[in-house]
mmCIF file with all atom_site columns, C-alpha atoms in Angstrom:
data_model
loop_
_atom_site.group_PDB
_atom_site.id
_atom_site.type_symbol
_atom_site.label_atom_id
_atom_site.label_alt_id
_atom_site.label_comp_id
_atom_site.label_asym_id
_atom_site.label_entity_id
_atom_site.label_seq_id
_atom_site.pdbx_PDB_ins_code
_atom_site.Cartn_x
_atom_site.Cartn_y
_atom_site.Cartn_z
_atom_site.occupancy
_atom_site.B_iso_or_equiv
_atom_site.pdbx_formal_charge
_atom_site.auth_seq_id
_atom_site.auth_comp_id
_atom_site.auth_asym_id
_atom_site.auth_atom_id
_atom_site.pdbx_PDB_model_num
ATOM 1   C CA . UNK A 1 1   ? -11.871 16.469  -25.815 1.00 0.00 ? 94  UNK A CA 1
ATOM 2   C CA . UNK A 1 2   ? -10.759 17.562  -22.332 1.00 0.00 ? 95  UNK A CA 1
ATOM 3   C CA . UNK A 1 3   ? -12.152 16.106  -19.097 1.00 0.00 ? 96  UNK A CA 1
ATOM 4   C CA . UNK A 1 4   ? -11.556 18.095  -15.918 1.00 0.00 ? 97  UNK A CA 1
ATOM 5   C CA . UNK A 1 5   ? -11.094 15.997  -12.772 1.00 0.00 ? 98  UNK A CA 1
ATOM 6   C CA . UNK A 1 6   ? -12.865 17.514  -9.713  1.00 0.00 ? 99  UNK A CA 1
ATOM 7   C CA . UNK A 1 7   ? -11.709 16.986  -6.085  1.00 0.00 ? 100 UNK A CA 1
ATOM 8   C CA . UNK A 1 8   ? -14.382 14.418  -5.628  1.00 0.00 ? 101 UNK A CA 1
ATOM 9   C CA . UNK A 1 9   ? -13.249 12.521  -8.676  1.00 0.00 ? 102 UNK A CA 1
ATOM 10  C CA . UNK A 1 10  ? -9.694  12.815  -7.473  1.00 0.00 ? 103 UNK A CA 1
ATOM 11  C CA . UNK A 1 11  ? -10.635 11.376  -4.074  1.00 0.00 ? 104 UNK A CA 1
ATOM 12  C CA . UNK A 1 12  ? -12.472 8.480   -5.686  1.00 0.00 ? 105 UNK A CA 1
ATOM 13  C CA . UNK A 1 13  ? -9.519  7.761   -8.005  1.00 0.00 ? 106 UNK A CA 1
ATOM 14  C CA . UNK A 1 14  ? -7.176  7.744   -4.995  1.00 0.00 ? 107 UNK A CA 1
ATOM 15  C CA . UNK A 1 15  ? -9.432  5.326   -3.204  1.00 0.00 ? 108 UNK A CA 1
ATOM 16  C CA . UNK A 1 16  ? -9.523  3.118   -6.294  1.00 0.00 ? 109 UNK A CA 1
ATOM 17  C CA . UNK A 1 17  ? -5.739  3.323   -6.663  1.00 0.00 ? 110 UNK A CA 1
ATOM 18  C CA . UNK A 1 18  ? -5.271  2.300   -3.006  1.00 0.00 ? 111 UNK A CA 1
ATOM 19  C CA . UNK A 1 19  ? -7.652  -0.578  -3.469  1.00 0.00 ? 112 UNK A CA 1
ATOM 20  C CA . UNK A 1 20  ? -5.937  -1.682  -6.634  1.00 0.00 ? 113 UNK A CA 1
ATOM 21  C CA . UNK A 1 21  ? -2.467  -1.528  -4.901  1.00 0.00 ? 114 UNK A CA 1
ATOM 22  C CA . UNK A 1 22  ? -3.497  -3.435  -1.818  1.00 0.00 ? 115 UNK A CA 1
ATOM 23  C CA . UNK A 1 23  ? -5.467  -5.794  -3.981  1.00 0.00 ? 116 UNK A CA 1
ATOM 24  C CA . UNK A 1 24  ? -2.235  -6.465  -5.998  1.00 0.00 ? 117 UNK A CA 1
ATOM 25  C CA . UNK A 1 25  ? -0.438  -7.305  -2.746  1.00 0.00 ? 118 UNK A CA 1
ATOM 26  C CA . UNK A 1 26  ? -3.222  -9.657  -1.775  1.00 0.00 ? 119 UNK A CA 1
ATOM 27  C CA . UNK A 1 27  ? -2.973  -11.333 -5.220  1.00 0.00 ? 120 UNK A CA 1
ATOM 28  C CA . UNK A 1 28  ? 0.830   -11.838 -4.628  1.00 0.00 ? 121 UNK A CA 1
ATOM 29  C CA . UNK A 1 29  ? -0.050  -13.364 -1.316  1.00 0.00 ? 122 UNK A CA 1
ATOM 30  C CA . UNK A 1 30  ? -3.046  -15.598 -2.078  1.00 0.00 ? 123 UNK A CA 1
ATOM 31  C CA . UNK A 1 31  ? -2.627  -16.397 -5.709  1.00 0.00 ? 124 UNK A CA 1
ATOM 32  C CA . UNK A 1 32  ? 1.235   -16.527 -6.258  1.00 0.00 ? 125 UNK A CA 1
ATOM 33  C CA . UNK A 1 33  ? 2.005   -17.706 -2.669  1.00 0.00 ? 126 UNK A CA 1
ATOM 34  C CA . UNK A 1 34  ? 4.258   -14.942 -1.500  1.00 0.00 ? 127 UNK A CA 1
ATOM 35  C CA . UNK A 1 35  ? 4.063   -14.852 2.330   1.00 0.00 ? 128 UNK A CA 1
ATOM 36  C CA . UNK A 1 36  ? 4.300   -11.389 3.614   1.00 0.00 ? 129 UNK A CA 1
ATOM 37  C CA . UNK A 1 37  ? 6.649   -10.402 6.429   1.00 0.00 ? 130 UNK A CA 1
ATOM 38  C CA . UNK A 1 38  ? 5.696   -8.136  9.352   1.00 0.00 ? 131 UNK A CA 1
ATOM 39  C CA . UNK A 1 39  ? 6.836   -4.979  7.546   1.00 0.00 ? 132 UNK A CA 1
ATOM 40  C CA . UNK A 1 40  ? 4.920   -5.955  4.486   1.00 0.00 ? 133 UNK A CA 1
ATOM 41  C CA . UNK A 1 41  ? 1.762   -6.312  6.539   1.00 0.00 ? 134 UNK A CA 1
ATOM 42  C CA . UNK A 1 42  ? 2.368   -2.942  8.230   1.00 0.00 ? 135 UNK A CA 1
ATOM 43  C CA . UNK A 1 43  ? 2.801   -1.210  4.823   1.00 0.00 ? 136 UNK A CA 1
ATOM 44  C CA . UNK A 1 44  ? -0.780  -2.293  3.942   1.00 0.00 ? 137 UNK A CA 1
ATOM 45  C CA . UNK A 1 45  ? -2.323  -0.176  6.856   1.00 0.00 ? 138 UNK A CA 1
ATOM 46  C CA . UNK A 1 46  ? -2.197  3.124   5.189   1.00 0.00 ? 139 UNK A CA 1
ATOM 47  C CA . UNK A 1 47  ? -3.988  1.738   2.241   1.00 0.00 ? 140 UNK A CA 1
ATOM 48  C CA . UNK A 1 48  ? -6.711  0.231   4.495   1.00 0.00 ? 141 UNK A CA 1
ATOM 49  C CA . UNK A 1 49  ? -7.079  3.770   5.910   1.00 0.00 ? 142 UNK A CA 1
ATOM 50  C CA . UNK A 1 50  ? -6.967  5.497   2.558   1.00 0.00 ? 143 UNK A CA 1
ATOM 51  C CA . UNK A 1 51  ? -9.765  3.436   0.905   1.00 0.00 ? 144 UNK A CA 1
ATOM 52  C CA . UNK A 1 52  ? -12.562 4.439   3.247   1.00 0.00 ? 145 UNK A CA 1
ATOM 53  C CA . UNK A 1 53  ? -11.069 7.959   3.666   1.00 0.00 ? 146 UNK A CA 1
ATOM 54  C CA . UNK A 1 54  ? -10.995 8.538   -0.111  1.00 0.00 ? 147 UNK A CA 1
ATOM 55  C CA . UNK A 1 55  ? -14.617 7.284   -0.489  1.00 0.00 ? 148 UNK A CA 1
ATOM 56  C CA . UNK A 1 56  ? -15.751 9.481   2.352   1.00 0.00 ? 149 UNK A CA 1
ATOM 57  C CA . UNK A 1 57  ? -13.983 12.493  0.896   1.00 0.00 ? 150 UNK A CA 1
ATOM 58  C CA . UNK A 1 58  ? -15.578 11.909  -2.398  1.00 0.00 ? 151 UNK A CA 1
ATOM 59  C CA . UNK A 1 59  ? -19.064 11.951  -0.847  1.00 0.00 ? 152 UNK A CA 1
ATOM 60  C CA . UNK A 1 60  ? -18.621 14.876  1.513   1.00 0.00 ? 153 UNK A CA 1
ATOM 61  C CA . UNK A 1 61  ? -19.178 18.602  0.810   1.00 0.00 ? 154 UNK A CA 1
ATOM 62  C CA . UNK A 1 62  ? -16.172 20.268  -1.038  1.00 0.00 ? 155 UNK A CA 1
ATOM 63  C CA . UNK A 1 63  ? -14.598 21.851  2.121   1.00 0.00 ? 156 UNK A CA 1
ATOM 64  C CA . UNK A 1 64  ? -14.470 18.400  3.638   1.00 0.00 ? 157 UNK A CA 1
ATOM 65  C CA . UNK A 1 65  ? -13.326 16.847  0.418   1.00 0.00 ? 158 UNK A CA 1
ATOM 66  C CA . UNK A 1 66  ? -10.365 19.124  0.380   1.00 0.00 ? 159 UNK A CA 1
ATOM 67  C CA . UNK A 1 67  ? -9.518  18.238  4.033   1.00 0.00 ? 160 UNK A CA 1
ATOM 68  C CA . UNK A 1 68  ? -9.856  14.475  3.093   1.00 0.00 ? 161 UNK A CA 1
ATOM 69  C CA . UNK A 1 69  ? -7.543  15.030  0.240   1.00 0.00 ? 162 UNK A CA 1
ATOM 70  C CA . UNK A 1 70  ? -4.937  16.565  2.485   1.00 0.00 ? 163 UNK A CA 1
ATOM 71  C CA . UNK A 1 71  ? -5.318  13.684  4.936   1.00 0.00 ? 164 UNK A CA 1
ATOM 72  C CA . UNK A 1 72  ? -4.877  11.242  1.989   1.00 0.00 ? 165 UNK A CA 1
ATOM 73  C CA . UNK A 1 73  ? -1.666  13.063  0.967   1.00 0.00 ? 166 UNK A CA 1
ATOM 74  C CA . UNK A 1 74  ? -0.391  12.731  4.526   1.00 0.00 ? 167 UNK A CA 1
ATOM 75  C CA . UNK A 1 75  ? -1.377  9.140   4.696   1.00 0.00 ? 168 UNK A CA 1
ATOM 76  C CA . UNK A 1 76  ? 0.538   8.271   1.552   1.00 0.00 ? 169 UNK A CA 1
ATOM 77  C CA . UNK A 1 77  ? 3.619   10.277  2.723   1.00 0.00 ? 170 UNK A CA 1
ATOM 78  C CA . UNK A 1 78  ? 3.636   8.003   5.794   1.00 0.00 ? 171 UNK A CA 1
ATOM 79  C CA . UNK A 1 79  ? 3.066   5.010   3.538   1.00 0.00 ? 172 UNK A CA 1
ATOM 80  C CA . UNK A 1 80  ? 6.115   6.071   1.493   1.00 0.00 ? 173 UNK A CA 1
ATOM 81  C CA . UNK A 1 81  ? 8.214   6.319   4.662   1.00 0.00 ? 174 UNK A CA 1
ATOM 82  C CA . UNK A 1 82  ? 7.127   2.827   5.694   1.00 0.00 ? 175 UNK A CA 1
ATOM 83  C CA . UNK A 1 83  ? 8.124   1.476   2.300   1.00 0.00 ? 176 UNK A CA 1
ATOM 84  C CA . UNK A 1 84  ? 11.430  3.328   2.259   1.00 0.00 ? 177 UNK A CA 1
ATOM 85  C CA . UNK A 1 85  ? 12.250  1.921   5.716   1.00 0.00 ? 178 UNK A CA 1
ATOM 86  C CA . UNK A 1 86  ? 11.396  -1.631  4.527   1.00 0.00 ? 179 UNK A CA 1
ATOM 87  C CA . UNK A 1 87  ? 13.398  -1.241  1.390   1.00 0.00 ? 180 UNK A CA 1
ATOM 88  C CA . UNK A 1 88  ? 16.338  0.055   3.390   1.00 0.00 ? 181 UNK A CA 1
ATOM 89  C CA . UNK A 1 89  ? 16.054  -3.078  5.697   1.00 0.00 ? 182 UNK A CA 1
ATOM 90  C CA . UNK A 1 90  ? 16.122  -5.223  2.529   1.00 0.00 ? 183 UNK A CA 1
ATOM 91  C CA . UNK A 1 91  ? 19.220  -3.466  1.259   1.00 0.00 ? 184 UNK A CA 1
ATOM 92  C CA . UNK A 1 92  ? 20.935  -3.635  4.579   1.00 0.00 ? 185 UNK A CA 1
ATOM 93  C CA . UNK A 1 93  ? 20.836  0.166   5.238   1.00 0.00 ? 186 UNK A CA 1
ATOM 94  C CA . UNK A 1 94  ? 18.669  -0.181  8.401   1.00 0.00 ? 187 UNK A CA 1
ATOM 95  C CA . UNK A 1 95  ? 18.296  -2.947  10.954  1.00 0.00 ? 188 UNK A CA 1
ATOM 96  C CA . UNK A 1 96  ? 14.930  -4.553  10.802  1.00 0.00 ? 189 UNK A CA 1
ATOM 97  C CA . UNK A 1 97  ? 12.667  -5.237  13.714  1.00 0.00 ? 190 UNK A CA 1
ATOM 98  C CA . UNK A 1 98  ? 13.867  -8.164  15.844  1.00 0.00 ? 191 UNK A CA 1
ATOM 99  C CA . UNK A 1 99  ? 10.558  -9.884  15.689  1.00 0.00 ? 192 UNK A CA 1
ATOM 100 C CA . UNK A 1 100 ? 10.199  -9.741  11.860  1.00 0.00 ? 193 UNK A CA 1
ATOM 101 C CA . UNK A 1 101 ? 9.441   -13.398 10.992  1.00 0.00 ? 194 UNK A CA 1
ATOM 102 C CA . UNK A 1 102 ? 6.457   -13.467 8.745   1.00 0.00 ? 195 UNK A CA 1
ATOM 103 C CA . UNK A 1 103 ? 2.696   -13.667 8.702   1.00 0.00 ? 196 UNK A CA 1
ATOM 104 C CA . UNK A 1 104 ? 0.596   -16.259 10.409  1.00 0.00 ? 197 UNK A CA 1
ATOM 105 C CA . UNK A 1 105 ? -0.539  -19.245 8.453   1.00 0.00 ? 198 UNK A CA 1
ATOM 106 C CA . UNK A 1 106 ? -4.016  -20.750 8.479   1.00 0.00 ? 199 UNK A CA 1
ATOM 107 C CA . UNK A 1 107 ? -5.292  -22.122 11.763  1.00 0.00 ? 200 UNK A CA 1
ATOM 108 C CA . UNK A 1 108 ? -4.815  -25.762 12.393  1.00 0.00 ? 201 UNK A CA 1
ATOM 109 C CA . UNK A 1 109 ? -7.820  -27.963 13.241  1.00 0.00 ? 202 UNK A CA 1
ATOM 110 C CA . UNK A 1 110 ? -6.060  -30.216 15.789  1.00 0.00 ? 203 UNK A CA 1
ATOM 111 C CA . UNK A 1 111 ? -2.659  -30.804 17.290  1.00 0.00 ? 204 UNK A CA 1
ATOM 112 C CA . UNK A 1 112 ? -1.570  -33.159 14.535  1.00 0.00 ? 205 UNK A CA 1
ATOM 113 C CA . UNK A 1 113 ? -2.405  -30.584 11.860  1.00 0.00 ? 206 UNK A CA 1
ATOM 114 C CA . UNK A 1 114 ? -0.645  -28.005 13.924  1.00 0.00 ? 207 UNK A CA 1
ATOM 115 C CA . UNK A 1 115 ? 2.576   -30.086 13.994  1.00 0.00 ? 208 UNK A CA 1
ATOM 116 C CA . UNK A 1 116 ? 2.383   -30.732 10.337  1.00 0.00 ? 209 UNK A CA 1
ATOM 117 C CA . UNK A 1 117 ? 1.891   -27.080 9.660   1.00 0.00 ? 210 UNK A CA 1
ATOM 118 C CA . UNK A 1 118 ? 4.901   -26.132 11.820  1.00 0.00 ? 211 UNK A CA 1
ATOM 119 C CA . UNK A 1 119 ? 7.050   -28.485 9.804   1.00 0.00 ? 212 UNK A CA 1
ATOM 120 C CA . UNK A 1 120 ? 5.946   -27.002 6.474   1.00 0.00 ? 213 UNK A CA 1
ATOM 121 C CA . UNK A 1 121 ? 6.010   -23.270 7.529   1.00 0.00 ? 214 UNK A CA 1
ATOM 122 C CA . UNK A 1 122 ? 8.628   -21.039 6.033   1.00 0.00 ? 215 UNK A CA 1
ATOM 123 C CA . UNK A 1 123 ? 9.641   -18.142 8.132   1.00 0.00 ? 216 UNK A CA 1
ATOM 124 C CA . UNK A 1 124 ? 9.752   -15.009 6.067   1.00 0.00 ? 217 UNK A CA 1
ATOM 125 C CA . UNK A 1 125 ? 12.510  -12.458 6.855   1.00 0.00 ? 218 UNK A CA 1
ATOM 126 C CA . UNK A 1 126 ? 12.020  -8.669  6.391   1.00 0.00 ? 219 UNK A CA 1
ATOM 127 C CA . UNK A 1 127 ? 15.670  -8.522  5.118   1.00 0.00 ? 220 UNK A CA 1
ATOM 128 C CA . UNK A 1 128 ? 15.035  -10.531 1.971   1.00 0.00 ? 221 UNK A CA 1
ATOM 129 C CA . UNK A 1 129 ? 13.023  -9.241  -0.946  1.00 0.00 ? 222 UNK A CA 1
ATOM 130 C CA . UNK A 1 130 ? 10.937  -12.177 -2.203  1.00 0.00 ? 223 UNK A CA 1
ATOM 131 C CA . UNK A 1 131 ? 10.367  -10.512 -5.638  1.00 0.00 ? 224 UNK A CA 1
ATOM 132 C CA . UNK A 1 132 ? 11.913  -7.751  -7.575  1.00 0.00 ? 225 UNK A CA 1
ATOM 133 C CA . UNK A 1 133 ? 10.925  -5.957  -10.859 1.00 0.00 ? 226 UNK A CA 1
ATOM 134 C CA . UNK A 1 134 ? 13.319  -3.468  -12.478 1.00 0.00 ? 227 UNK A CA 1
ATOM 135 C CA . UNK A 1 135 ? 15.493  -3.690  -9.439  1.00 0.00 ? 228 UNK A CA 1
ATOM 136 C CA . UNK A 1 136 ? 12.769  -2.686  -6.898  1.00 0.00 ? 229 UNK A CA 1
ATOM 137 C CA . UNK A 1 137 ? 11.111  -4.952  -4.337  1.00 0.00 ? 230 UNK A CA 1
ATOM 138 C CA . UNK A 1 138 ? 7.416   -4.622  -3.557  1.00 0.00 ? 231 UNK A CA 1
ATOM 139 C CA . UNK A 1 139 ? 8.545   -2.235  -0.692  1.00 0.00 ? 232 UNK A CA 1
ATOM 140 C CA . UNK A 1 140 ? 10.383  -0.092  -3.243  1.00 0.00 ? 233 UNK A CA 1
ATOM 141 C CA . UNK A 1 141 ? 7.340   -0.033  -5.522  1.00 0.00 ? 234 UNK A CA 1
ATOM 142 C CA . UNK A 1 142 ? 5.207   0.931   -2.554  1.00 0.00 ? 235 UNK A CA 1
ATOM 143 C CA . UNK A 1 143 ? 7.462   3.988   -2.127  1.00 0.00 ? 236 UNK A CA 1
ATOM 144 C CA . UNK A 1 144 ? 6.824   5.061   -5.726  1.00 0.00 ? 237 UNK A CA 1
ATOM 145 C CA . UNK A 1 145 ? 3.104   4.344   -5.708  1.00 0.00 ? 238 UNK A CA 1
ATOM 146 C CA . UNK A 1 146 ? 2.658   6.117   -2.369  1.00 0.00 ? 239 UNK A CA 1
ATOM 147 C CA . UNK A 1 147 ? 4.655   9.165   -3.422  1.00 0.00 ? 240 UNK A CA 1
ATOM 148 C CA . UNK A 1 148 ? 2.501   9.302   -6.683  1.00 0.00 ? 241 UNK A CA 1
ATOM 149 C CA . UNK A 1 149 ? -0.735  9.056   -4.697  1.00 0.00 ? 242 UNK A CA 1
ATOM 150 C CA . UNK A 1 150 ? 0.407   11.652  -2.142  1.00 0.00 ? 243 UNK A CA 1
ATOM 151 C CA . UNK A 1 151 ? 1.337   14.095  -5.034  1.00 0.00 ? 244 UNK A CA 1
ATOM 152 C CA . UNK A 1 152 ? -1.928  13.419  -6.764  1.00 0.00 ? 245 UNK A CA 1
ATOM 153 C CA . UNK A 1 153 ? -3.925  14.061  -3.535  1.00 0.00 ? 246 UNK A CA 1
ATOM 154 C CA . UNK A 1 154 ? -1.914  17.263  -2.627  1.00 0.00 ? 247 UNK A CA 1
ATOM 155 C CA . UNK A 1 155 ? -2.441  18.680  -6.128  1.00 0.00 ? 248 UNK A CA 1
ATOM 156 C CA . UNK A 1 156 ? -6.181  18.008  -6.057  1.00 0.00 ? 249 UNK A CA 1
ATOM 157 C CA . UNK A 1 157 ? -6.432  19.490  -2.548  1.00 0.00 ? 250 UNK A CA 1
ATOM 158 C CA . UNK A 1 158 ? -4.518  22.553  -3.583  1.00 0.00 ? 251 UNK A CA 1
ATOM 159 C CA . UNK A 1 159 ? -7.046  23.100  -6.369  1.00 0.00 ? 252 UNK A CA 1
ATOM 160 C CA . UNK A 1 160 ? -4.464  22.617  -9.223  1.00 0.00 ? 253 UNK A CA 1
ATOM 161 C CA . UNK A 1 161 ? -6.846  20.271  -10.960 1.00 0.00 ? 254 UNK A CA 1
ATOM 162 C CA . UNK A 1 162 ? -6.222  17.702  -13.660 1.00 0.00 ? 255 UNK A CA 1
ATOM 163 C CA . UNK A 1 163 ? -7.286  17.541  -17.295 1.00 0.00 ? 256 UNK A CA 1
ATOM 164 C CA . UNK A 1 164 ? -7.516  14.294  -19.083 1.00 0.00 ? 257 UNK A CA 1
ATOM 165 C CA . UNK A 1 165 ? -7.414  14.000  -22.875 1.00 0.00 ? 258 UNK A CA 1
ATOM 166 C CA . UNK A 1 166 ? -6.383  16.639  -25.384 1.00 0.00 ? 259 UNK A CA 1
#
């Protein structure tokens, strides 16, 4: 059985893929305790843009769906560039931003809590990968995921289509 994937379905799949990817980053942060650096947080922005853009593209008329898919492809090319830059900073290829020290912690209720929080706060550098899988940091995986989503969006926008199944 073959199932053809329409442009609308492709836009929806991209929105879901973007949500799953940024959701995975949030799980690493809030469940596993990995504190993101400034570049990590910046890399999430294209996903925050792509989720509503993909949903809108899925709901709009076909001409606008195609335009939305091209915008999604461009968004993920930018995302891949951000990830490549961050991975390059981690590998020492590029100099990172001078203000790259990590995300903000939870707000303190009073001065005593604030002072305790300062003593327990770990500053996160953009130059050190907190986690690697198969030799790639999360920034490196972002490059691969972004390139795949960009290619998927461009192929769908070009009308190449996709078939699932046999």
